XYZ file of N, CA, C and O in Angstrom:
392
model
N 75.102 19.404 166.214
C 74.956 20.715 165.636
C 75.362 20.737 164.166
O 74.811 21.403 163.289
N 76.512 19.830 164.003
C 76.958 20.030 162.463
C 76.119 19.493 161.968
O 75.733 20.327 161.148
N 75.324 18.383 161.828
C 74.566 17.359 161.382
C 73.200 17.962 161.336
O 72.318 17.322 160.763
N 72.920 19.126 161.876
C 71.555 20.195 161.880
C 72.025 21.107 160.672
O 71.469 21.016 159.577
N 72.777 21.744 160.841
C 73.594 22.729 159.756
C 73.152 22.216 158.489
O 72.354 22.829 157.779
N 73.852 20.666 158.072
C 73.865 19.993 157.401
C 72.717 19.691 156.623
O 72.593 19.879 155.413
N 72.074 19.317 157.234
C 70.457 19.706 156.884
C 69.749 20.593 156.471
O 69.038 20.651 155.468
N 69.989 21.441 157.424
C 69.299 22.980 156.803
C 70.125 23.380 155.452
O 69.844 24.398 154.821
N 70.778 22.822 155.211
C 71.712 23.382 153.929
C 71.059 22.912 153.008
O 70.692 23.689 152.126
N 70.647 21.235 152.905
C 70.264 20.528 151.908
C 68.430 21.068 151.036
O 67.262 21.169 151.411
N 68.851 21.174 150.350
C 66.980 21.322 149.682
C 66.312 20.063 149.762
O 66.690 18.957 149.376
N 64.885 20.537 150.528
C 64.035 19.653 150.610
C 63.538 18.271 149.748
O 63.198 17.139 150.091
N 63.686 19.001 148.398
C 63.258 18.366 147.345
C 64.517 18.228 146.440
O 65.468 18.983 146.645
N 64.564 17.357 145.513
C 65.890 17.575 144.489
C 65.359 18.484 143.469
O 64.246 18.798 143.045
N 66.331 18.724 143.286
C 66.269 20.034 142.321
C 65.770 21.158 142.642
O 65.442 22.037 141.845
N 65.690 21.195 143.723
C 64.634 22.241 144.310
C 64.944 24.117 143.996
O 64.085 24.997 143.935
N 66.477 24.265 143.841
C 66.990 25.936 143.544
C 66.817 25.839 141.720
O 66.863 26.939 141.168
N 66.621 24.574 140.766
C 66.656 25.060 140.039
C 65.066 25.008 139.618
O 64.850 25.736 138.649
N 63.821 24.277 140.145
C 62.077 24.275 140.424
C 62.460 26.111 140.397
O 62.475 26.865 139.424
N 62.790 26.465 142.129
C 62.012 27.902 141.924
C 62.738 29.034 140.889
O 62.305 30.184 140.824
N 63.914 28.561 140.076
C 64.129 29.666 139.201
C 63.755 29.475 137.811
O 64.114 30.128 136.831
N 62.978 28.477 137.880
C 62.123 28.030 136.551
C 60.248 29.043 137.227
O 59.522 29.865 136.669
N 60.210 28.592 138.138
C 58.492 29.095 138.557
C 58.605 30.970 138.498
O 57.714 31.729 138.118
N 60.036 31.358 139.023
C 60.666 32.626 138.777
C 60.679 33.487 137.787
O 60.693 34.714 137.884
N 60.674 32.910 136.928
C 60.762 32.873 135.307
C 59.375 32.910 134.825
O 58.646 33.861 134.541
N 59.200 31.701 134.803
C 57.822 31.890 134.612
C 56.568 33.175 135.129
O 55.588 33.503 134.459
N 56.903 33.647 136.288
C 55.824 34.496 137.023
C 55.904 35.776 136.386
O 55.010 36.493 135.936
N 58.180 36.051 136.476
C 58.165 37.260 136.313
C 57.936 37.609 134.389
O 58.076 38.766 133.993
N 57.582 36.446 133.370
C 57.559 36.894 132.082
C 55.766 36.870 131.965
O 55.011 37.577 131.297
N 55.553 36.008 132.694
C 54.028 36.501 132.882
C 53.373 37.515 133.080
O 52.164 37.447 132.855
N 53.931 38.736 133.546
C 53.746 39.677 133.788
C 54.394 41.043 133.124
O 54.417 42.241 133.408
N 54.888 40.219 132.114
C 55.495 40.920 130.942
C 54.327 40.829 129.690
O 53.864 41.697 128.950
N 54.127 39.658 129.788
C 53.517 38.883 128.566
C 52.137 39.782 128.916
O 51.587 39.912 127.823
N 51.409 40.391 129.829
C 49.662 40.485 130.379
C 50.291 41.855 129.873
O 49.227 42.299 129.442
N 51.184 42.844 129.602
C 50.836 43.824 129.207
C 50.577 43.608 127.562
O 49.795 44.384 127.012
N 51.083 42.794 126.952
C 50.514 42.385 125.307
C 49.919 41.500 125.017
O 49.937 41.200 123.823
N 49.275 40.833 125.772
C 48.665 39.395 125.022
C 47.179 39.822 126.239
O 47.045 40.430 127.301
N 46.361 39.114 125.334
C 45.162 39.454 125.478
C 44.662 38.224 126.664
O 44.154 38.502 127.750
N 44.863 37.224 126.305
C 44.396 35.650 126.834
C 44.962 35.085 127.874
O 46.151 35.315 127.651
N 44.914 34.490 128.878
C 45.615 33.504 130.160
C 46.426 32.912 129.157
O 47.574 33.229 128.847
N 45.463 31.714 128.519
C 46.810 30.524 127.478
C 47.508 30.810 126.656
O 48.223 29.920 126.198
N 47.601 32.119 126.134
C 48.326 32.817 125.356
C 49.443 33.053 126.222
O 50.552 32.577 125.981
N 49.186 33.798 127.260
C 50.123 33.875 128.378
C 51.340 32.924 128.876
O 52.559 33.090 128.919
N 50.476 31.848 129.234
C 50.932 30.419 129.689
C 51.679 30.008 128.835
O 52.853 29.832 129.163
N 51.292 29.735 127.553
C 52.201 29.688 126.070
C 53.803 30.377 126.347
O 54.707 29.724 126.868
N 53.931 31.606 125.958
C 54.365 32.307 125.795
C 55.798 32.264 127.337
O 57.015 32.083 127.351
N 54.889 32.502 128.255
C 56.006 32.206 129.361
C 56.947 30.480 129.152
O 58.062 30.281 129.635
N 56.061 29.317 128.246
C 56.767 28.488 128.538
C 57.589 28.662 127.713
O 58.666 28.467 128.276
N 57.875 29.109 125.932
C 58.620 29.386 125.338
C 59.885 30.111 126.124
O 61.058 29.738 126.095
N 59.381 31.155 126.775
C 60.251 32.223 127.309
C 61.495 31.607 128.631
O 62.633 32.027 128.842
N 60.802 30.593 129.270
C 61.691 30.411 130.169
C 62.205 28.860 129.929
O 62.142 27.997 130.805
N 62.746 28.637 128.545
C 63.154 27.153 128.152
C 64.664 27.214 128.785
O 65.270 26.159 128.974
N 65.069 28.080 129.006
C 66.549 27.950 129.873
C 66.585 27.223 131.061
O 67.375 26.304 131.276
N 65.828 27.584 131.748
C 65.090 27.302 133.107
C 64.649 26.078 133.069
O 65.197 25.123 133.620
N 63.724 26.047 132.474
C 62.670 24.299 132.411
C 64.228 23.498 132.121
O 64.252 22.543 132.897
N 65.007 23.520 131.627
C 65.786 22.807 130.986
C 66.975 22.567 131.873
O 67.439 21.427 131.896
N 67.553 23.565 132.649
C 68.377 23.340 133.876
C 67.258 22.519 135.094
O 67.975 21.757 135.743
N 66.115 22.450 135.485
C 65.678 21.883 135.952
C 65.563 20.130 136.149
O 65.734 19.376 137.107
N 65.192 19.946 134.757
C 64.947 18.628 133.759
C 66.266 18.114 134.077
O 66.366 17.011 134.615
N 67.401 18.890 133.763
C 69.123 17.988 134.064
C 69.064 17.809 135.330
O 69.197 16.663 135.757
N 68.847 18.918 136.245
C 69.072 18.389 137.663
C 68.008 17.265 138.392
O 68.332 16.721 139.447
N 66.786 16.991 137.764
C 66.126 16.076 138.057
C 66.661 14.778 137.567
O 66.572 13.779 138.282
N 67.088 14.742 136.651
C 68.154 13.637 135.900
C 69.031 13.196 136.925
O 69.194 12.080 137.418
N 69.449 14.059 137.101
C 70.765 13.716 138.360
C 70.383 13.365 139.332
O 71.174 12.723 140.022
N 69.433 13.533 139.693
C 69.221 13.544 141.350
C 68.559 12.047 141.258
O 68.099 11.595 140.209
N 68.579 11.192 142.775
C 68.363 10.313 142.707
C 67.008 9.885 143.126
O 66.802 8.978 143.933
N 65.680 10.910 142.260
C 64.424 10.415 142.259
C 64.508 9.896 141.159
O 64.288 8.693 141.013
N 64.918 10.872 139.935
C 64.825 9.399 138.868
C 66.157 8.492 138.586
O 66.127 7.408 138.002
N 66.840 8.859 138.886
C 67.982 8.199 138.969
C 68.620 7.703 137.573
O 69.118 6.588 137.420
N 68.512 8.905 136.369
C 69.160 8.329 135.056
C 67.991 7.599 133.889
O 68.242 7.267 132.730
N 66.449 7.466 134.741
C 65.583 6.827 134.512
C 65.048 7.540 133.134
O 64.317 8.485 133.432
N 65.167 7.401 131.941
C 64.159 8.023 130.926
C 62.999 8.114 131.380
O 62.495 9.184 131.720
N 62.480 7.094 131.436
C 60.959 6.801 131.796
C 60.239 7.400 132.858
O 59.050 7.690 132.730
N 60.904 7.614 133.937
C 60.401 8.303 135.027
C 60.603 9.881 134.984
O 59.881 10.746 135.480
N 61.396 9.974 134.495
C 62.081 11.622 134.036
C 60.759 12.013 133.242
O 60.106 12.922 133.756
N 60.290 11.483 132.113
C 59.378 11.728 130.992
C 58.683 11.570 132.345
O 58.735 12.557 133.078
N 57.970 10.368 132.844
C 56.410 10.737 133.504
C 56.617 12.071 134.526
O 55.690 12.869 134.664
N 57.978 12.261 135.272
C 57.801 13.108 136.616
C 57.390 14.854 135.776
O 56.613 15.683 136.248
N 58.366 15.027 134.172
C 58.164 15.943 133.996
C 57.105 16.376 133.267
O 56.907 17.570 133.044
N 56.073 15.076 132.690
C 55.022 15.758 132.317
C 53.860 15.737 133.517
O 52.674 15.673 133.196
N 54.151 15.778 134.517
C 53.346 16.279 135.828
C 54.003 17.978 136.013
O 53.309 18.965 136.255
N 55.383 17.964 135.839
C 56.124 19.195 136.110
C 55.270 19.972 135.438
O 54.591 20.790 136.059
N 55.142 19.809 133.739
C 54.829 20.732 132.998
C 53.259 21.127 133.399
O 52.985 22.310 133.601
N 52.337 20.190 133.496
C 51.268 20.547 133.896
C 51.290 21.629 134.910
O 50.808 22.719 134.603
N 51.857 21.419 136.220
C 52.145 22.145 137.227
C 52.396 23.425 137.388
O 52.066 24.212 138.275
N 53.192 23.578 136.160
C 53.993 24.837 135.621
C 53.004 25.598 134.883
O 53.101 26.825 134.869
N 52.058 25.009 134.265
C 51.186 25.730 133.242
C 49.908 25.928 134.478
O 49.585 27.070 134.805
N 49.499 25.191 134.863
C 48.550 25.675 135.798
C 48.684 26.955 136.856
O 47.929 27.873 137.177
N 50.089 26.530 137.249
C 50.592 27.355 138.245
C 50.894 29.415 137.162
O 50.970 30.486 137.764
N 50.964 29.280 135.926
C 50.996 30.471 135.195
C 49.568 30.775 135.199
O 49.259 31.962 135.299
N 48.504 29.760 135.091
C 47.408 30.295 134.697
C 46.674 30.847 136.126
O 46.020 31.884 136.017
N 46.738 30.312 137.237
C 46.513 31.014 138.669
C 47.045 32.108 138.470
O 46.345 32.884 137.820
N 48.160 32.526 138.825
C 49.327 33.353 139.061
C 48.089 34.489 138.170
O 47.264 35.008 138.921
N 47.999 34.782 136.912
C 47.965 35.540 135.653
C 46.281 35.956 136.449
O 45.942 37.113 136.696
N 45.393 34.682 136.750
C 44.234 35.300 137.411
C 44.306 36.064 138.357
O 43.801 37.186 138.317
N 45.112 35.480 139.647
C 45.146 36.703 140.801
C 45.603 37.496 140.750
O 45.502 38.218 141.742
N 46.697 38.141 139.255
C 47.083 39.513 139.243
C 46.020 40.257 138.458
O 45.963 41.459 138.718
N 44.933 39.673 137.307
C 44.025 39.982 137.118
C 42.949 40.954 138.084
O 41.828 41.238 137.662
C-alpha cells in the first residue's frame, strides 16, 4: 500500500508540475494577448515572451532530473522539441478558442 501511495505521488514525467505551469501560462496569456493582437504568431510570440518565468523553472527542473542528467547537449536538443511543442500547442489552443 505504501509503495502504491508512493507512486501515485510521483509525476509521471520529470518535471512534470513545472511542464503544466509553463502550458498554464502560456494558455491563460493567450487569451489575454487575442483581445489585442490581431494574428495566431503574434500571439504565440507574445505568450512566449510573457511566460519566460515558467519556461525557465521548467528548463532547471529538466536539468535536474535524470533524463538529461546535467547533459548540455541533451537539455538543448530535449528543449528545442519543448519549445516547438509549446508554440504549436499556443497556436491550436488560440484556433479552438477562435
Amino acid at each position: 500500500m505504501i509503495a502504491l501511495a508512493a507512486n501515485a505521488a510521483t509525476p509521471s514525467a520529470p518535471a512534470e508540475p513545472e511542464r503544466a505551469a509553463w502550458y498554464a501560462c502560456l494558455e491563460d496569456y493567450a487569451q489575454v494577448a487575442m483581445a489585442s493582437t490581431g494574428t495566431t504568431a503574434t500571439i504565440a510570440l507574445q505568450t512566449e515572451q510573457a511566460c519566460g518565468a515558467e519556461r525557465k523553472a521548467y528548463q532547471v527542473a529538466l536539468w535536474r532530473s535524470r533524463t538529461v542528467g546535467g547533459d548540455a547537449a541533451a537539455l538543448t536538443a530535449r528543449f528545442g522539441h519543448e519549445d516547438r511543442a509549446a508554440y504549436e500547442h499556443v497556436i491550436g489552443f488560440v484556433e479552438r478558442l477562435r
